[in-house]
Each structure stands twice: as C-alpha cells, then as structure tokens.
mmCIF file of C-alpha atoms and ligand atoms in Angstrom:
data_model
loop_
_atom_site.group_PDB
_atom_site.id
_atom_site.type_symbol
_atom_site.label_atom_id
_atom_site.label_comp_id
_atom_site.label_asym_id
_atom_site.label_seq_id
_atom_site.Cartn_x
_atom_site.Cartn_y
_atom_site.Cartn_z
ATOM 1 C CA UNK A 28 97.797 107.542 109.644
ATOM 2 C CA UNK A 29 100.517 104.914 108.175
ATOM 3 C CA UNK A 30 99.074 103.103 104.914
ATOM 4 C CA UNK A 31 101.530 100.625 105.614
ATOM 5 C CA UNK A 32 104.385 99.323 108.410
ATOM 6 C CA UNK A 33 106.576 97.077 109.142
ATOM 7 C CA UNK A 34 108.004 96.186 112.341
ATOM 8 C CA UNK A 35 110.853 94.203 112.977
ATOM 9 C CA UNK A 36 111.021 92.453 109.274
ATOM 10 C CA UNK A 37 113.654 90.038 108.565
ATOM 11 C CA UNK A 38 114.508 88.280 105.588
ATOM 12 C CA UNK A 39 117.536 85.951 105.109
ATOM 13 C CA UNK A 40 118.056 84.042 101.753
ATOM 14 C CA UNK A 41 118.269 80.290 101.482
ATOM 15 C CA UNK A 42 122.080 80.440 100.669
ATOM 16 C CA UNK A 43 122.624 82.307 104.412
ATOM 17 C CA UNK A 44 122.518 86.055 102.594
ATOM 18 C CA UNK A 45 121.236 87.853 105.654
ATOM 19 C CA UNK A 46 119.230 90.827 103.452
ATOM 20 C CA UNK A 47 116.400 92.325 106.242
ATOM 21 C CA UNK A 48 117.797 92.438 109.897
ATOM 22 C CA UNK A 49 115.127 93.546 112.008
ATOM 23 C CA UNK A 50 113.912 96.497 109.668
ATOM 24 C CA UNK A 51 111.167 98.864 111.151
ATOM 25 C CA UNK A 52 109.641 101.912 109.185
ATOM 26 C CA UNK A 53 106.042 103.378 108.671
ATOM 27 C CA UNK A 54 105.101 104.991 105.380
ATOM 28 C CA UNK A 55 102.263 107.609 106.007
ATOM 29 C CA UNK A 56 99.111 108.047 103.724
ATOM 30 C CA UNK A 57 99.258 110.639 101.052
ATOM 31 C CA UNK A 58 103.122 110.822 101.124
ATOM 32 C CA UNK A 59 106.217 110.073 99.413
ATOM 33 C CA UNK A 60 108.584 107.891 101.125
ATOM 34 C CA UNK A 61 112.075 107.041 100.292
ATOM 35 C CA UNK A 62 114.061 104.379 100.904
ATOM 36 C CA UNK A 63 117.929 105.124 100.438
ATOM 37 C CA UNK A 64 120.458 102.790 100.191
ATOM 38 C CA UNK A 65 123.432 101.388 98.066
ATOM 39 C CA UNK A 66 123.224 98.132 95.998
ATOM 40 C CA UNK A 67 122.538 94.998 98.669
ATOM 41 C CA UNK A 68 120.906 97.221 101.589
ATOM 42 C CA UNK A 69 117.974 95.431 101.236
ATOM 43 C CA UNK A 70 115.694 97.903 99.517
ATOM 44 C CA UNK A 71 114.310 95.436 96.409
ATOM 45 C CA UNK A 72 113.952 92.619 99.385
ATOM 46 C CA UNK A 73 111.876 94.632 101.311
ATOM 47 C CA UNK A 74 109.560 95.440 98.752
ATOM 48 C CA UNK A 75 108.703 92.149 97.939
ATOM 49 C CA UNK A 76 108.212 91.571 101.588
ATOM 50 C CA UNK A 77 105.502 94.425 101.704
ATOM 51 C CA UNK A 78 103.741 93.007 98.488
ATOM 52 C CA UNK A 79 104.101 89.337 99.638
ATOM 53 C CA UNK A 80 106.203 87.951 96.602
ATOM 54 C CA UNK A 81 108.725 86.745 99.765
ATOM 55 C CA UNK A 82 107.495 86.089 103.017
ATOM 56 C CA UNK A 83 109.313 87.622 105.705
ATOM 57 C CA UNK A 84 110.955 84.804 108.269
ATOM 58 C CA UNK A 85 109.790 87.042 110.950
ATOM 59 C CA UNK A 86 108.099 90.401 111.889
ATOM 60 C CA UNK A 87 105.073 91.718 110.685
ATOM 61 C CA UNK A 88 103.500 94.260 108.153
ATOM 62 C CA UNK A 89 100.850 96.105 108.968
ATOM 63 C CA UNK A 90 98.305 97.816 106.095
ATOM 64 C CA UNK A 91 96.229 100.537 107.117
ATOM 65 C CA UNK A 92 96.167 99.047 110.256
ATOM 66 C CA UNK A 93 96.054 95.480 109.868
ATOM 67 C CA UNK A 94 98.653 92.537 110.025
ATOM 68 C CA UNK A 95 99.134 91.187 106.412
ATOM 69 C CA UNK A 96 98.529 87.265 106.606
ATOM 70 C CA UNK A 97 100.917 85.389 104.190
ATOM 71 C CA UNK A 98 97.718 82.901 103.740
ATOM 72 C CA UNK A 99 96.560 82.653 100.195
ATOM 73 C CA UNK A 100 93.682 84.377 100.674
ATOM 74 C CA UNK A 101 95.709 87.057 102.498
ATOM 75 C CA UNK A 102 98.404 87.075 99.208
ATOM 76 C CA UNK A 103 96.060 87.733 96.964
ATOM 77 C CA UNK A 104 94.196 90.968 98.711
ATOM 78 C CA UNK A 105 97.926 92.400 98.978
ATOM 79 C CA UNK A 106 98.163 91.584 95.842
ATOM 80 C CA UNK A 107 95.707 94.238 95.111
ATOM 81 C CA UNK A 108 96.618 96.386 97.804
ATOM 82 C CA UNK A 109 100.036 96.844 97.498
ATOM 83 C CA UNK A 110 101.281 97.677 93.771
ATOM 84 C CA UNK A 111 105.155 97.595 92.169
ATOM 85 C CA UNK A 112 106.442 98.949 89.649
ATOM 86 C CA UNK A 113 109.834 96.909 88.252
ATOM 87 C CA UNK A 114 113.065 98.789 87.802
ATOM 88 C CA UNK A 115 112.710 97.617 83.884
ATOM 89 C CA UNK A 116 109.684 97.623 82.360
ATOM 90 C CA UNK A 117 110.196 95.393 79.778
ATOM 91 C CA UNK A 118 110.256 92.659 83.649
ATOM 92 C CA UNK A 119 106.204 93.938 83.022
ATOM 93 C CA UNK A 120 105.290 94.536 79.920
ATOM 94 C CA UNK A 121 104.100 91.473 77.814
ATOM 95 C CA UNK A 122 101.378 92.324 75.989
ATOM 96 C CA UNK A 123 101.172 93.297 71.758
ATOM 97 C CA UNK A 124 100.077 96.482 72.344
ATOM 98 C CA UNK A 125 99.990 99.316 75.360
ATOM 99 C CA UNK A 126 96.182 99.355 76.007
ATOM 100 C CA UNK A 127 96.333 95.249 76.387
ATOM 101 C CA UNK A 128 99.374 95.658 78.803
ATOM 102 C CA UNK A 129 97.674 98.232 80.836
ATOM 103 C CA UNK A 130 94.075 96.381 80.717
ATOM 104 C CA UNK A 131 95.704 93.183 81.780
ATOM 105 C CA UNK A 132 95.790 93.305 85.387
ATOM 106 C CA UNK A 133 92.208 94.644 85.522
ATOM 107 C CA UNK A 134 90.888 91.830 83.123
ATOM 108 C CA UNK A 135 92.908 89.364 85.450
ATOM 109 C CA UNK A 136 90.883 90.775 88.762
ATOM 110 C CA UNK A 137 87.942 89.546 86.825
ATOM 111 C CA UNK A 138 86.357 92.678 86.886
ATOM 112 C CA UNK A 139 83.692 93.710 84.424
ATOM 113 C CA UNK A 140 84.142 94.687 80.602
ATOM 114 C CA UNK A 141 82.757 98.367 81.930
ATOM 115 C CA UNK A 142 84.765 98.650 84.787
ATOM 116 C CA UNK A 143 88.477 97.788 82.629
ATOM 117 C CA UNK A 144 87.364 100.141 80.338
ATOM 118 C CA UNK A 145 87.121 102.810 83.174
ATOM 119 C CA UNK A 146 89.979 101.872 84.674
ATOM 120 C CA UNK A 147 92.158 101.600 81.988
ATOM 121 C CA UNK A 148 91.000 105.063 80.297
ATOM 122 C CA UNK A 149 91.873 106.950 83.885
ATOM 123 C CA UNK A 150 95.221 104.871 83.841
ATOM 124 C CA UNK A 151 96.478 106.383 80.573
ATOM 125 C CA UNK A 152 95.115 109.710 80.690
ATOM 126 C CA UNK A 153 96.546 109.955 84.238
ATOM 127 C CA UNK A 154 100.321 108.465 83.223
ATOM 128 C CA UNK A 155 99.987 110.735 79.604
ATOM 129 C CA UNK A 156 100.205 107.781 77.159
ATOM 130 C CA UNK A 157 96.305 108.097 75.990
ATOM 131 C CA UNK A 158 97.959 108.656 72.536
ATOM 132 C CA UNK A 159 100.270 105.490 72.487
ATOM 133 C CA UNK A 160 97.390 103.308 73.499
ATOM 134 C CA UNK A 161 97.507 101.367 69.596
ATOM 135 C CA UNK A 162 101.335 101.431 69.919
ATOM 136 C CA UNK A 163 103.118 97.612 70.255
ATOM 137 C CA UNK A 164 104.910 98.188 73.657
ATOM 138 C CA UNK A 165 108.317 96.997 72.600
ATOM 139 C CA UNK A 166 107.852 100.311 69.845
ATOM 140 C CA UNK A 167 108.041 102.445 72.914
ATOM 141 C CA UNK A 168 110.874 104.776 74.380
ATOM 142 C CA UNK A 169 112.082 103.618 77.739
ATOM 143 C CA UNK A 170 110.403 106.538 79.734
ATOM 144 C CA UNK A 171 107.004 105.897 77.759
ATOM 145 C CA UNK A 172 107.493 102.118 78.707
ATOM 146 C CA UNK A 173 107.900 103.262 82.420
ATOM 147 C CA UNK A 174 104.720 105.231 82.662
ATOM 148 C CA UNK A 175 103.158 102.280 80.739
ATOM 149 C CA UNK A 176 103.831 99.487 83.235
ATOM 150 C CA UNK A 177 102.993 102.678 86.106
ATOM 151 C CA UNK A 178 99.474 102.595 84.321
ATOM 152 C CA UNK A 179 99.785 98.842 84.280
ATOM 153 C CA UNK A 180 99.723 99.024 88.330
ATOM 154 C CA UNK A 181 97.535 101.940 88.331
ATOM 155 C CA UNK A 182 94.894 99.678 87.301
ATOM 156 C CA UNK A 183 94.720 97.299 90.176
ATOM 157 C CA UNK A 184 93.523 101.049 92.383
ATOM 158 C CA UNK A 185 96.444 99.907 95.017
ATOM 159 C CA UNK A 186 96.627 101.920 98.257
ATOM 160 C CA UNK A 187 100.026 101.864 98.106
ATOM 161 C CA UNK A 188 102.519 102.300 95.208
ATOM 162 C CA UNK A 189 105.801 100.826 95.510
ATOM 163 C CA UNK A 190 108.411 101.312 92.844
ATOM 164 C CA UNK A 191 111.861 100.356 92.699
ATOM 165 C CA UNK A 192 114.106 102.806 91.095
ATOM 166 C CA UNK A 193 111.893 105.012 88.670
ATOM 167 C CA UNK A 194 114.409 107.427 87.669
ATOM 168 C CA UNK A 195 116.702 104.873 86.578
ATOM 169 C CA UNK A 196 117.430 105.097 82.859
ATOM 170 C CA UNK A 197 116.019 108.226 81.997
ATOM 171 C CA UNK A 198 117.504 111.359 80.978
ATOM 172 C CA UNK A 199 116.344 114.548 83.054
ATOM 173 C CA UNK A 200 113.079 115.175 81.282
ATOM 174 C CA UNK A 201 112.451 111.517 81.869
ATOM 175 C CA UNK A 202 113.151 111.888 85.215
ATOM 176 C CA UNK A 203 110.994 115.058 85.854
ATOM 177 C CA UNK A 204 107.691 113.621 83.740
ATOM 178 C CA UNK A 205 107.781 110.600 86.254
ATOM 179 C CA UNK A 206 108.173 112.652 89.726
ATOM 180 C CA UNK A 207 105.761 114.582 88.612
ATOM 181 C CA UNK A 208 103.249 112.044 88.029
ATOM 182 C CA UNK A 209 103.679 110.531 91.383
ATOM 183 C CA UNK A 210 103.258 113.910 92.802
ATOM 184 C CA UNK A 211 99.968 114.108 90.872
ATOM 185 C CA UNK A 212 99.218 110.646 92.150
ATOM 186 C CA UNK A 213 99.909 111.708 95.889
ATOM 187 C CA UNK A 214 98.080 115.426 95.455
ATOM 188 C CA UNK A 215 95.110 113.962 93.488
ATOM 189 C CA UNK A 216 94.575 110.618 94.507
ATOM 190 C CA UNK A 217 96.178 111.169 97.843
ATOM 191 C CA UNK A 218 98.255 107.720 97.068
ATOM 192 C CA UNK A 219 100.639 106.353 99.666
ATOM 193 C CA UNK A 220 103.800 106.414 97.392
ATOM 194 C CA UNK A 221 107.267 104.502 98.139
ATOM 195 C CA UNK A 222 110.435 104.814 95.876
ATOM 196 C CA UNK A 223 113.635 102.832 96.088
ATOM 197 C CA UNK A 224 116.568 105.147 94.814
ATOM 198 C CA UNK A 225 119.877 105.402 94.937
ATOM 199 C CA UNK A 226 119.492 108.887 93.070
ATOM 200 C CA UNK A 227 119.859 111.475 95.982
ATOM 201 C CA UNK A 228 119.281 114.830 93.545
ATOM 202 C CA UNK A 229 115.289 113.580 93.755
ATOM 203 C CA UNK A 230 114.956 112.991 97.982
ATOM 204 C CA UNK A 231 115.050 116.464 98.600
ATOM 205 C CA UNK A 232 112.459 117.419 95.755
ATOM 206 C CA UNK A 233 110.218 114.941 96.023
ATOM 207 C CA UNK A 234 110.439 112.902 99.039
ATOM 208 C CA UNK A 235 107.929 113.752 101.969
ATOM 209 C CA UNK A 236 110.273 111.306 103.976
ATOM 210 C CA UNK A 237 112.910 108.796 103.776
ATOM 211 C CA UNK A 238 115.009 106.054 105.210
ATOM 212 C CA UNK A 239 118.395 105.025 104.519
ATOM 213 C CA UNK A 240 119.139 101.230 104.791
ATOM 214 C CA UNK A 241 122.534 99.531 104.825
ATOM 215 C CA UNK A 242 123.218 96.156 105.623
ATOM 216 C CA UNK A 243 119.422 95.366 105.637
ATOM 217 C CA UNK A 244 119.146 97.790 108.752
ATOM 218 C CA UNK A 245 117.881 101.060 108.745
ATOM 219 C CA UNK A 246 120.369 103.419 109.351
ATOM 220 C CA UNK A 247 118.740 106.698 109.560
ATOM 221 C CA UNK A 248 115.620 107.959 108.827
ATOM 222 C CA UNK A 249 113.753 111.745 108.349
ATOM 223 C CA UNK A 250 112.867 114.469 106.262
ATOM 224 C CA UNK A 251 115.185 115.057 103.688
ATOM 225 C CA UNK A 252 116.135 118.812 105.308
ATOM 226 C CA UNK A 253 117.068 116.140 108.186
ATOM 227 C CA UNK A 254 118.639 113.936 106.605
ATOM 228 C CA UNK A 255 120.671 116.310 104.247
ATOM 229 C CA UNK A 256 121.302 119.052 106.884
ATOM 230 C CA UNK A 257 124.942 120.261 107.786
ATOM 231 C CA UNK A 258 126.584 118.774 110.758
HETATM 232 P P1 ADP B 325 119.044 96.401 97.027
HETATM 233 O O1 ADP B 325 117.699 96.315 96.393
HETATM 234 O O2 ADP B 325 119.137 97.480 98.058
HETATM 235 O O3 ADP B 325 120.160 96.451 96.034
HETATM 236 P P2 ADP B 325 118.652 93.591 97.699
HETATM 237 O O4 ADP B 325 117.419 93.491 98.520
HETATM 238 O O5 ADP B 325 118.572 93.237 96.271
HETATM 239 O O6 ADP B 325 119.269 95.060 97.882
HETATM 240 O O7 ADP B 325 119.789 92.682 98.344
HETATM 241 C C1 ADP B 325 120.011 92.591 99.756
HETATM 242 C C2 ADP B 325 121.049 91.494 100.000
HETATM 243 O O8 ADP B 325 120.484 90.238 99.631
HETATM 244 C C3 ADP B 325 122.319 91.640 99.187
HETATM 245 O O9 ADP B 325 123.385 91.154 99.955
HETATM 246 C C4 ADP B 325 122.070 90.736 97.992
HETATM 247 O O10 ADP B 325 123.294 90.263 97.459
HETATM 248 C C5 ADP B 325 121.264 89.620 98.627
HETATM 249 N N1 ADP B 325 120.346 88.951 97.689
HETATM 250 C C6 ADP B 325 119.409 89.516 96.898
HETATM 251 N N2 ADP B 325 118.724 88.592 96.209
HETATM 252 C C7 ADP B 325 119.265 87.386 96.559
HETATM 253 C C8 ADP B 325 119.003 86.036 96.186
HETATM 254 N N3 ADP B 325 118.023 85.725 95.316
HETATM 255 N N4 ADP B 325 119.737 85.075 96.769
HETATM 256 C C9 ADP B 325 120.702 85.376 97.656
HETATM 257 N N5 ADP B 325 121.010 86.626 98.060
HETATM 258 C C10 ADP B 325 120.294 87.630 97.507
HETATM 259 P P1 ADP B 326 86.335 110.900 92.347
HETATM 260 O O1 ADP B 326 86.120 111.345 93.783
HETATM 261 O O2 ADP B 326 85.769 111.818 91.333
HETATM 262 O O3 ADP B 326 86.058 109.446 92.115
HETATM 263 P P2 ADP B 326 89.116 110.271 92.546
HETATM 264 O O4 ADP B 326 90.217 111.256 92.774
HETATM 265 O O5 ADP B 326 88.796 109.278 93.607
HETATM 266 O O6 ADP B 326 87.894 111.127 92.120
HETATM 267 O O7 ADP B 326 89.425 109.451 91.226
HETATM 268 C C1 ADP B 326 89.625 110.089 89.996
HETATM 269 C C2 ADP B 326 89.895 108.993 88.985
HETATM 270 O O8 ADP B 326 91.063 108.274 89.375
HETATM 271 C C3 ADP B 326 88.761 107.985 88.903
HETATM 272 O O9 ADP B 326 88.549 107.659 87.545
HETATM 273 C C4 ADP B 326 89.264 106.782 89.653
HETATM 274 O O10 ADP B 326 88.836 105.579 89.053
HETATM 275 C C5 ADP B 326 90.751 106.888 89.519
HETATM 276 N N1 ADP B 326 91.375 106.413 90.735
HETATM 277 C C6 ADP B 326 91.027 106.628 92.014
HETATM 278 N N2 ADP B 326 91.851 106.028 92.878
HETATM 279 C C7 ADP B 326 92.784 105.408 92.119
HETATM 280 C C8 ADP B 326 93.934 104.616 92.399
HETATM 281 N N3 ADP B 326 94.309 104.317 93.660
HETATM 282 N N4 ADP B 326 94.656 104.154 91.355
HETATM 283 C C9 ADP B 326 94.304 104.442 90.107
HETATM 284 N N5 ADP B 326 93.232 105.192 89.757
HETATM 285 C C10 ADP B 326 92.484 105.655 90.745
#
C-alpha cells in the first residue's frame, strides 16, 4: 500500500527555474524511502509539494489513496498528514524552552490540555530528549536540536515523515542516534518515512527504497542492492 504518490508533479519557479519535470514515485507504508540527488535535483521542491507549502503547476499527489486538494481546507489536513523536518533546526525551533517547542504544534491543532500532554510525553521519550525537556533550545547541541524539532513533528501523529537531510551536520554518533530513531519510528509505529540525502554511506543501511533525481527528473529508482549493484 503507498502512504503517499505522486504522479507526474511539476514545479517551475516564477523566475523560469524549471525544478520538478514530470516527477513520478510512490513511497510505501512502513518504509524508508530515499530520495538521492545532488544540490538543485529537485529534492527540497518536492517536499514542499507533498506537504503543500508549494502547489505543484500540474500532476497530482495522492495520500493513502486520495488526491490531495490544494483547497484550504485540503492544506490544512496535509498539514497534519504530511510532517517535515528542516535541514536546520534552528528554521523550527522558536520556543524558550524544548518542552514549549515540542508542545507547540499540538497546542496549535487546538487539541486538549490532556491530549498535548500525551503527545508531547511520547514525543520526547520516543526522540530521547525526556531529560532536556527544561533546557532553553538554543542551549542545545545540534544533534539534540535535531531530534527536538523530530519530536516537534512527531506531535502532529503525521502518516508520513518527510525530512530533508537529517544526517547533515552531525558527526557519526549523531548520525547513527537519528537513523536509528527513524528505524524505531518505521518498526514501532510502522511510519511511512522519506529522507532527502545526498549522504550515500546511509541508503544502503537504512533505506527500504530510493530514487535518484537529477534535473527535477527521476533518474533511477530501487532498492539500494539495485541501485548500488556492480555493472
Ligand atoms: P535540492 O533540494 O535537490 O537541492 P531544490 O528543490 O532546492 O533542489 O532546487 C531545484 C531547482 O530549483 C534548482 O535549480 C534550484 O536552483 C531551483 N530553485 C530552488 N528554489 C528556488 C527559488 N526559490 N527560486 C528559483 N529557483 C529555485
Ligand atoms: P498503541 O497501540 O499502544 O496505541 P502505538 O504504537 O500506536 O501503540 O503508539 C505508541 C505511542 O506512540 C502512543 O503514545 C501514541 O500516541 C504514539 N504514536 C502513535 N502514532 C504516532 C505517530 N504517527 N507519531 C507520533 N506518535 C505516535
């Protein structure tokens, strides 16, 4: 089952910058899905296609199913839906301290006192920063800040996970203590995970599946034992 597709996306920026040409791929529940590509193949446009930040010029997303509307009614649910996670934190992090920053999108979704306080609790003791929760963010390391704003998202419960770069910046603990909470998120939660990444070492450990963009096309796409095999 695919959490979320697109078929036939294209995005082209108002000075002419041609950044999604006709990009199909299908991310399937309860995996990991890359998407490869050098600076300018499109991969930070296409996410905010899938979460609605951009609206695509033409094509369509589907989730679970579904065509996304680009309505405002439709905006908001895939809002919800459809979580990122910034290459730099400190593009999400606002708040004085970590528990407000993580709380923040759940008090936003007007939900109940009870019900931020649930979510919030399962954020940080999921992401490992129950400890920091009294900390002021900007006090934080940069891979604490990451799993922060990941909590931050974690909130919202999104089907799908998006984030854009997540071993950038970290040294190879770092690096390790995030994949391995996104594998927890996929194994436990069964979450529908995507990562941009220009950091091949991690495709072949973590990656259910992947696709490699260039030029805002997709250029080739399958497991990473495809994708990395031997001519
Ligand atoms: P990636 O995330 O893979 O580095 P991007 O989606 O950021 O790629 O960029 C795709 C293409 O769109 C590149 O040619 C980039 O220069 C261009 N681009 C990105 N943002 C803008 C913008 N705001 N205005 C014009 N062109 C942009
Ligand atoms: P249970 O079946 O016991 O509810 P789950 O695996 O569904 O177990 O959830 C375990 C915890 O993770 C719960 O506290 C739940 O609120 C939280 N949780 C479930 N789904 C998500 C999600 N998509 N994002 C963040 N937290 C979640």
């Amino acid at each position: 089952m695919n959490a979320i597709q697109a078929s036939e996306l294209c995005y082209t920026y108002e000075d002419g910058t041609v950044a999604l040409d006709h990009i199909s791929f299908a991310a399937q529940r309860g995996k990991i899905t890359g998407i490869l590509g050098a600076n300018g193949a499109g991969k930070s446009t296409l996410f905010l296609s899938l979460n609605g930040v951009l609206t695509p010029k033409s094509g369509q997303v589907l989730l679970a199913g579904q065509p996304v509307r680009y309505d405002k009614k439709g905006l908001l649910e895939l809002r919800c839906r459809v979580g990122i996670v910034f290459q730099d934190p400190d593009d999400q992090l606002f708040s004085a301290d970590v528990y407000r920053d993580v709380s923040f999108g759940a008090v936003n979704l007007g939900l109940p006192p009870e019900e931020v306080r649930r979510r919030v609790e399962a954020a940080l003791e999921r992401t490992g920063v129950s400890d920091l929760r009294d900390k002021p963010t900007h006090a934080l390391s940069y891979g604490q800040k990451k799993r922060v704003a990941i909590a931050g998202v974690l909130v919202m419960e999104p089907e799908v996970l998006i984030l854009d770069e997540p071993t950038a910046g970290l040294d190879p603990q770092g690096v390790s203590d995030v994949m391995k909470l996104l594998l927890d998120l996929r194994d436990s939660l069964g979450m529908t995970i995507l990562i941009a990444t220009h950091d091949m070492d991690i495709v072949p450990l973590y990656c259910d599946y992947a696709y490699l963009l260039g030029g805002g096309k997709v250029l080739l796409e399958g497991t990473p034992e495809e994708l990395f095999a031997q001519p």
